Coordinates of C-alpha atoms in Angstrom, one line a residue:
M30 CA -30.1 44.6 13.4
T31 CA -27.4 44.3 15.9
E32 CA -28.7 40.9 17.2
R33 CA -28.9 39.6 13.6
R34 CA -25.3 40.7 13.0
Q35 CA -24.3 38.8 16.1
V36 CA -26.0 35.7 14.9
N37 CA -24.3 35.9 11.5
I38 CA -20.9 36.4 13.2
A39 CA -21.5 33.4 15.5
K40 CA -22.5 31.3 12.5
S41 CA -19.5 32.4 10.5
A42 CA -17.2 31.7 13.5
R43 CA -18.7 28.1 13.8
T44 CA -18.3 27.5 10.1
T45 CA -14.7 28.8 10.2
V46 CA -13.8 26.6 13.2
F47 CA -15.4 23.6 11.5
Y48 CA -13.4 24.1 8.2
I49 CA -10.2 24.6 10.2
F50 CA -10.9 21.4 12.0
V51 CA -11.6 19.5 8.8
I52 CA -8.5 20.9 7.1
G53 CA -6.4 20.0 10.1
I54 CA -7.7 16.4 10.1
A55 CA -7.1 16.1 6.4
A56 CA -3.6 17.5 6.8
I57 CA -2.8 14.9 9.6
I58 CA -4.0 12.1 7.3
L59 CA -2.5 13.3 4.0
L60 CA 0.8 14.7 5.0
P61 CA 2.3 11.3 6.1
V62 CA 1.1 9.8 2.8
Y63 CA 2.6 12.6 0.8
F64 CA 5.8 12.3 2.8
I65 CA 6.3 8.6 2.1
I66 CA 5.4 9.1 -1.6
S67 CA 7.9 11.9 -1.9
L68 CA 10.6 10.0 0.0
S69 CA 10.2 7.0 -2.3
F70 CA 11.4 9.1 -5.2
L71 CA 14.3 10.9 -3.5
S72 CA 17.8 9.8 -4.1
T73 CA 19.8 8.4 -1.1
R74 CA 21.7 11.7 -0.8
E75 CA 18.5 13.7 -0.9
A76 CA 16.9 11.5 1.7
Y77 CA 19.5 12.4 4.3
T78 CA 19.7 16.2 3.7
Y79 CA 18.2 18.6 6.1
P80 CA 15.6 20.0 5.6
L81 CA 14.2 17.2 3.6
P82 CA 13.2 18.3 0.1
L83 CA 9.4 18.4 -0.4
V84 CA 9.7 17.2 -4.1
P85 CA 12.5 15.2 -5.8
A86 CA 14.8 17.0 -8.2
L87 CA 14.2 16.2 -11.9
N88 CA 17.8 16.9 -12.8
T89 CA 21.2 16.5 -11.1
H90 CA 23.8 19.2 -11.6
F91 CA 27.4 18.1 -11.5
E92 CA 30.7 19.9 -11.2
L93 CA 34.1 18.3 -12.1
R94 CA 37.6 19.5 -11.3
H95 CA 41.0 18.1 -10.5
G96 CA 41.3 16.6 -7.1
E97 CA 44.0 15.1 -4.9
R98 CA 43.2 11.5 -5.9
G99 CA 42.0 12.1 -9.4
Y100 CA 38.8 13.9 -10.3
L101 CA 36.7 15.7 -7.7
L102 CA 32.9 15.3 -8.2
S103 CA 30.6 18.0 -6.7
V104 CA 26.8 18.0 -6.7
Y105 CA 24.6 21.1 -6.6
D106 CA 22.8 21.3 -3.2
R107 CA 19.4 22.9 -3.5
V108 CA 19.3 23.7 0.2
E109 CA 22.7 25.4 0.4
G110 CA 22.5 26.9 -3.0
G111 CA 26.0 25.8 -4.1
Y112 CA 28.1 22.8 -5.1
E113 CA 29.2 20.2 -2.5
S114 CA 32.0 17.8 -3.0
V115 CA 31.0 14.2 -2.7
L116 CA 33.7 12.0 -4.3
D117 CA 37.3 12.2 -5.3
T118 CA 38.5 9.4 -7.6
K119 CA 40.0 8.8 -11.0
D120 CA 38.0 5.6 -11.5
S121 CA 35.1 6.4 -13.9
K122 CA 33.3 3.1 -13.1
K123 CA 33.3 3.9 -9.4
M124 CA 32.0 7.4 -10.1
S125 CA 29.3 6.1 -12.4
E126 CA 28.1 3.6 -9.8
Y127 CA 28.0 6.4 -7.2
M128 CA 25.9 8.6 -9.4
R129 CA 23.5 5.8 -10.1
Y130 CA 23.0 4.3 -6.6
Q131 CA 23.5 7.4 -4.4
L132 CA 22.2 10.2 -6.7
A133 CA 19.7 8.1 -8.8
T134 CA 21.3 9.6 -11.9
P135 CA 22.5 7.2 -14.6
V136 CA 25.7 8.4 -16.2
T137 CA 27.8 6.0 -18.4
T138 CA 31.5 5.7 -18.0
E139 CA 31.9 6.8 -21.6
D140 CA 30.1 10.0 -20.8
L141 CA 32.4 10.6 -17.8
E142 CA 35.5 10.0 -19.8
Q143 CA 34.3 12.7 -22.2
Q144 CA 33.9 15.1 -19.2
F145 CA 37.3 14.1 -17.9
A146 CA 38.8 15.0 -21.3
K147 CA 37.4 18.5 -21.1
L148 CA 39.4 19.1 -17.9
E149 CA 42.5 19.0 -19.9
S150 CA 41.6 22.4 -21.4
Q151 CA 39.6 24.0 -18.6
D152 CA 39.7 24.0 -14.8
V153 CA 36.0 23.3 -14.1
V154 CA 33.4 21.3 -16.0
R155 CA 29.7 21.5 -15.2
F156 CA 27.0 19.4 -16.7
S157 CA 23.5 18.1 -15.9
R158 CA 21.8 14.8 -16.3
R159 CA 18.2 13.8 -15.9
R160 CA 17.4 11.7 -12.8
N161 CA 15.8 8.3 -12.8
L162 CA 12.8 8.9 -10.5
L163 CA 12.1 5.1 -10.4
E164 CA 15.6 4.1 -9.3
N165 CA 14.4 3.3 -5.7
Y166 CA 11.7 1.0 -7.1
Q167 CA 14.1 -0.7 -9.5
S168 CA 16.6 -1.1 -6.6
F169 CA 13.9 -2.6 -4.4
F170 CA 13.0 -5.3 -6.9
R171 CA 16.7 -5.8 -7.8
V172 CA 17.6 -6.3 -4.1
S173 CA 14.7 -8.6 -3.5
G174 CA 15.9 -10.7 -6.4
Y175 CA 13.8 -13.1 -8.5
K176 CA 11.4 -13.8 -5.7
A177 CA 9.5 -10.5 -5.8
V178 CA 7.3 -11.2 -8.9
P179 CA 6.4 -14.8 -7.9
A180 CA 5.6 -13.6 -4.4
L181 CA 3.4 -10.8 -5.8
I182 CA 1.4 -13.4 -7.8
R183 CA 1.3 -15.7 -4.9
S184 CA -0.1 -13.0 -2.6
L185 CA -2.8 -12.1 -5.1
Q186 CA -3.8 -15.8 -5.2
I187 CA -4.0 -15.9 -1.4
C188 CA -6.1 -12.7 -1.3
A189 CA -8.5 -14.1 -4.0
L190 CA -8.9 -17.4 -2.1
T191 CA -9.4 -15.5 1.2
I192 CA -12.1 -13.4 -0.3
A193 CA -13.8 -16.4 -1.8
I194 CA -13.8 -18.4 1.4
S195 CA -14.8 -15.4 3.6
L196 CA -17.7 -14.3 1.3
S197 CA -19.0 -17.8 0.7
V198 CA -19.0 -19.0 4.3
G199 CA -19.5 -15.6 6.0
G200 CA -22.1 -14.4 3.5
M201 CA -24.3 -17.5 3.9
A202 CA -24.0 -17.3 7.6
G203 CA -24.9 -13.6 7.5
Y204 CA -28.0 -14.4 5.4
A205 CA -29.0 -17.0 7.9
F206 CA -28.7 -14.7 10.8
A207 CA -30.7 -12.0 8.9
R208 CA -33.5 -14.2 7.6
Y209 CA -34.1 -17.0 10.1
T210 CA -35.0 -17.1 13.8
F211 CA -33.7 -19.9 16.0
R212 CA -32.7 -20.5 19.6
G213 CA -29.4 -19.0 20.6
K214 CA -29.2 -16.8 17.4
N215 CA -27.8 -13.7 19.1
L216 CA -25.3 -15.7 21.2
L217 CA -24.1 -17.6 18.2
K218 CA -23.7 -14.4 16.2
F219 CA -21.7 -12.8 18.9
S220 CA -19.5 -15.9 19.4
T221 CA -18.2 -15.5 15.8
L222 CA -16.2 -12.6 17.0
F223 CA -14.3 -14.7 19.6
V224 CA -11.7 -15.8 17.0
R225 CA -10.8 -12.1 16.4
M226 CA -9.8 -11.8 20.0
F227 CA -6.7 -13.8 19.4
P228 CA -3.7 -12.4 17.5
G229 CA -2.8 -14.0 14.2
V230 CA 0.5 -15.4 15.4
A231 CA -1.2 -17.2 18.3
I232 CA -3.4 -19.1 15.7
A233 CA -0.6 -19.5 13.2
I234 CA 1.7 -21.6 15.5
P235 CA -0.8 -24.4 16.2
M236 CA -2.0 -24.2 12.6
I237 CA 1.4 -25.4 11.4
K238 CA 0.7 -29.0 12.5
I239 CA -2.8 -28.9 11.0
L240 CA -1.6 -27.6 7.7
V241 CA 1.3 -30.1 7.5
G242 CA -1.2 -32.9 8.1
L243 CA -3.4 -31.5 5.3
Q244 CA -0.3 -30.9 3.1
F245 CA -1.3 -27.3 2.9
Y246 CA 1.8 -25.9 4.6
D247 CA 3.8 -23.4 2.6
R248 CA 1.0 -23.2 0.0
P249 CA -1.5 -20.4 -0.8
I250 CA -4.5 -22.4 0.2
G251 CA -3.0 -23.0 3.7
L252 CA -2.5 -19.3 4.3
S253 CA -5.9 -18.5 2.9
L254 CA -7.6 -20.8 5.4
V255 CA -5.7 -19.2 8.3
Y256 CA -6.5 -15.7 7.1
S257 CA -10.2 -16.5 6.6
I258 CA -10.7 -17.5 10.2
G259 CA -10.8 -13.9 11.4
N260 CA -12.3 -12.5 8.2
I261 CA -15.3 -14.8 8.2
A262 CA -16.5 -13.3 11.5
L263 CA -16.3 -9.8 10.2
T264 CA -18.0 -10.8 7.0
V265 CA -20.9 -12.4 9.0
W266 CA -21.6 -9.1 10.8
I267 CA -21.3 -6.9 7.7
T268 CA -23.5 -9.1 5.5
A269 CA -26.0 -9.8 8.2
S270 CA -26.6 -6.0 8.6
I271 CA -26.9 -5.6 4.8
F272 CA -29.4 -8.5 4.4
M273 CA -31.5 -7.2 7.3
G274 CA -31.8 -3.9 5.5
I275 CA -33.2 -5.6 2.4
P276 CA -37.0 -6.2 2.8
E277 CA -37.9 -9.9 2.8
S278 CA -41.1 -9.0 1.0
L279 CA -39.0 -8.5 -2.2
E280 CA -38.1 -12.2 -2.2
E281 CA -41.6 -13.2 -1.3
A282 CA -43.0 -11.1 -4.2
A283 CA -40.5 -12.8 -6.6
Q284 CA -41.7 -16.2 -5.3
V285 CA -45.3 -15.3 -5.9
F286 CA -44.4 -14.7 -9.6
G287 CA -42.9 -18.2 -9.8
A288 CA -39.3 -17.8 -8.8
T289 CA -37.7 -20.3 -6.5
K290 CA -36.2 -19.2 -3.3
A291 CA -32.7 -19.6 -4.7
R292 CA -33.6 -17.7 -7.9
A293 CA -35.1 -14.9 -5.8
F294 CA -32.0 -14.7 -3.7
L295 CA -29.7 -14.6 -6.8
R296 CA -31.8 -12.2 -8.8
I297 CA -33.2 -9.9 -6.2
T298 CA -31.3 -10.0 -2.8
L299 CA -27.7 -10.6 -4.0
P300 CA -27.5 -7.6 -6.3
L301 CA -28.8 -5.4 -3.5
A302 CA -26.3 -6.8 -1.1
L303 CA -23.3 -6.1 -3.4
P304 CA -22.2 -3.0 -1.4
G305 CA -21.9 -5.0 1.8
L306 CA -20.2 -7.9 0.0
A307 CA -17.7 -5.4 -1.6
A308 CA -17.0 -3.9 1.9
A309 CA -16.4 -7.4 3.3
A310 CA -14.2 -8.2 0.3
M311 CA -12.1 -5.1 0.9
Y312 CA -11.5 -5.9 4.5
S313 CA -10.6 -9.5 3.6
F314 CA -8.2 -8.3 0.9
L315 CA -6.5 -5.8 3.2
G316 CA -6.2 -8.4 6.0
A317 CA -4.7 -11.0 3.7
W318 CA -2.4 -8.7 1.8
N319 CA -0.9 -6.9 4.9
E320 CA -0.4 -9.9 7.1
T321 CA 3.3 -10.5 7.6
V322 CA 3.9 -12.3 11.0
S323 CA 1.7 -15.3 10.2
A324 CA 3.1 -15.5 6.6
I325 CA 6.7 -15.7 8.0
I326 CA 5.7 -18.6 10.2
L327 CA 3.5 -20.5 7.7
T328 CA 5.8 -20.2 4.7
Q329 CA 9.3 -21.4 4.1
F330 CA 10.2 -21.5 0.4
N331 CA 7.2 -19.7 -1.0
P332 CA 6.9 -16.4 0.8
T333 CA 4.3 -13.8 0.3
F334 CA 5.0 -10.3 -1.1
S335 CA 4.6 -8.8 2.4
V336 CA 7.4 -11.1 3.6
I337 CA 9.6 -10.1 0.7
V338 CA 9.0 -6.4 1.4
Y339 CA 9.8 -7.0 5.1
Q340 CA 13.1 -8.9 4.4
T341 CA 14.2 -6.3 1.8
V342 CA 13.4 -3.3 4.0
L343 CA 15.1 -5.1 6.9
G344 CA 18.2 -5.5 4.8
A345 CA 18.2 -2.0 3.5
V346 CA 19.6 -0.5 6.7
G347 CA 20.4 3.2 6.2
Q348 CA 18.3 3.6 3.1
V349 CA 15.0 5.1 4.1
N350 CA 14.1 5.9 0.5
L351 CA 14.4 2.3 -0.4
A352 CA 12.2 1.4 2.5
A353 CA 9.6 4.0 1.4
A354 CA 9.7 2.5 -2.1
G355 CA 9.0 -0.9 -0.6
G356 CA 6.1 0.5 1.4
M357 CA 4.6 2.1 -1.7
A358 CA 5.0 -1.1 -3.7
M359 CA 3.2 -2.8 -0.9
A360 CA 0.4 -0.3 -0.8
L361 CA -0.2 0.1 -4.6
P362 CA -2.3 -3.2 -5.0
T363 CA -4.6 -2.2 -2.2
V364 CA -5.2 1.2 -3.7
I365 CA -5.9 -0.4 -7.1
F366 CA -8.3 -2.9 -5.5
T367 CA -10.1 -0.2 -3.6
F368 CA -10.4 1.9 -6.7
F369 CA -12.2 -0.8 -8.6
I370 CA -14.8 -1.5 -5.8
R371 CA -15.2 2.1 -4.7
R372 CA -18.6 2.3 -6.5
Y373 CA -20.1 -0.4 -4.3
I374 CA -18.5 1.1 -1.1
Q375 CA -20.1 4.4 -1.9
Q376 CA -23.5 2.8 -2.3
M377 CA -23.1 1.2 1.1
W378 CA -22.2 4.5 2.7
G379 CA -25.1 6.2 1.0
G380 CA -27.6 3.4 1.9
I381 CA -29.5 1.0 -0.3
T382 CA -32.0 2.6 -2.6
I383 CA -34.9 0.4 -3.6

């Protein structure tokens, strides 16, 4: 009985250590994500308070009293538990702009004038207004100007073209490596990875001359061709592994019943290979969407969304919350794209069931 108890204790200890390890890894992964999401909703003032609030405030509490220069504005500090003076002015427009851009709380000048009038009959006026939680995102697109939306559409076009080129060329090459035997097959397959040994900027600089000659410079098709160079190699290896896992006898059986080789591929093999193609599409999308250095070099008047985010964040010196909003705006399309193809990714992780 004692030995059995010791076995149970050892098993419980291993299980506890395992769960602690898993929870620790999950915390390491999720805490930075939560941090940047929370930071993107904080006002500029909240973003520079210590300790940093874990969640943004839904309302802002104000206090007005007579000051040396006009009206003294104080804001309730959740950390200190009291009101802190932030602005002393008699200009209602200046105070309204401060409330909007620094506190993410829209208050009209007419509303402030009414609060100022109350000070004629009382020493202190306190009021609360609801915060605009999307102020950082609105400021990001306002700072980036009219270029943000066209750049977003342009980046989606580039990603779609990159996926189409990578899957068509890399998918056919992967099928060839999986189904056919020829001299130098393994060496040729391995050599496709050579292009991934060079950084994108090293390829982008000589590609300028080629793209200018083809009249593809500063156009989505030009960037798609450059991005596809590295993605094709990865697609070859992913699709080759998937096609090797699909029995060739299935195609042969379809051909016995009268299907052509092309029809057998389209009706039998291709649907089974969708998980691998979805994984390759995801990597192609992420690579094309997040590439910034090459996009800066290969564009001039038609930048991608990543370039717009980079320029906006670079110009938002001293506003980490605006930078966080730009990062979230950059990450949102990738999350949406991954959400739509998650079913195929899960099938690949779980294996192909025939």
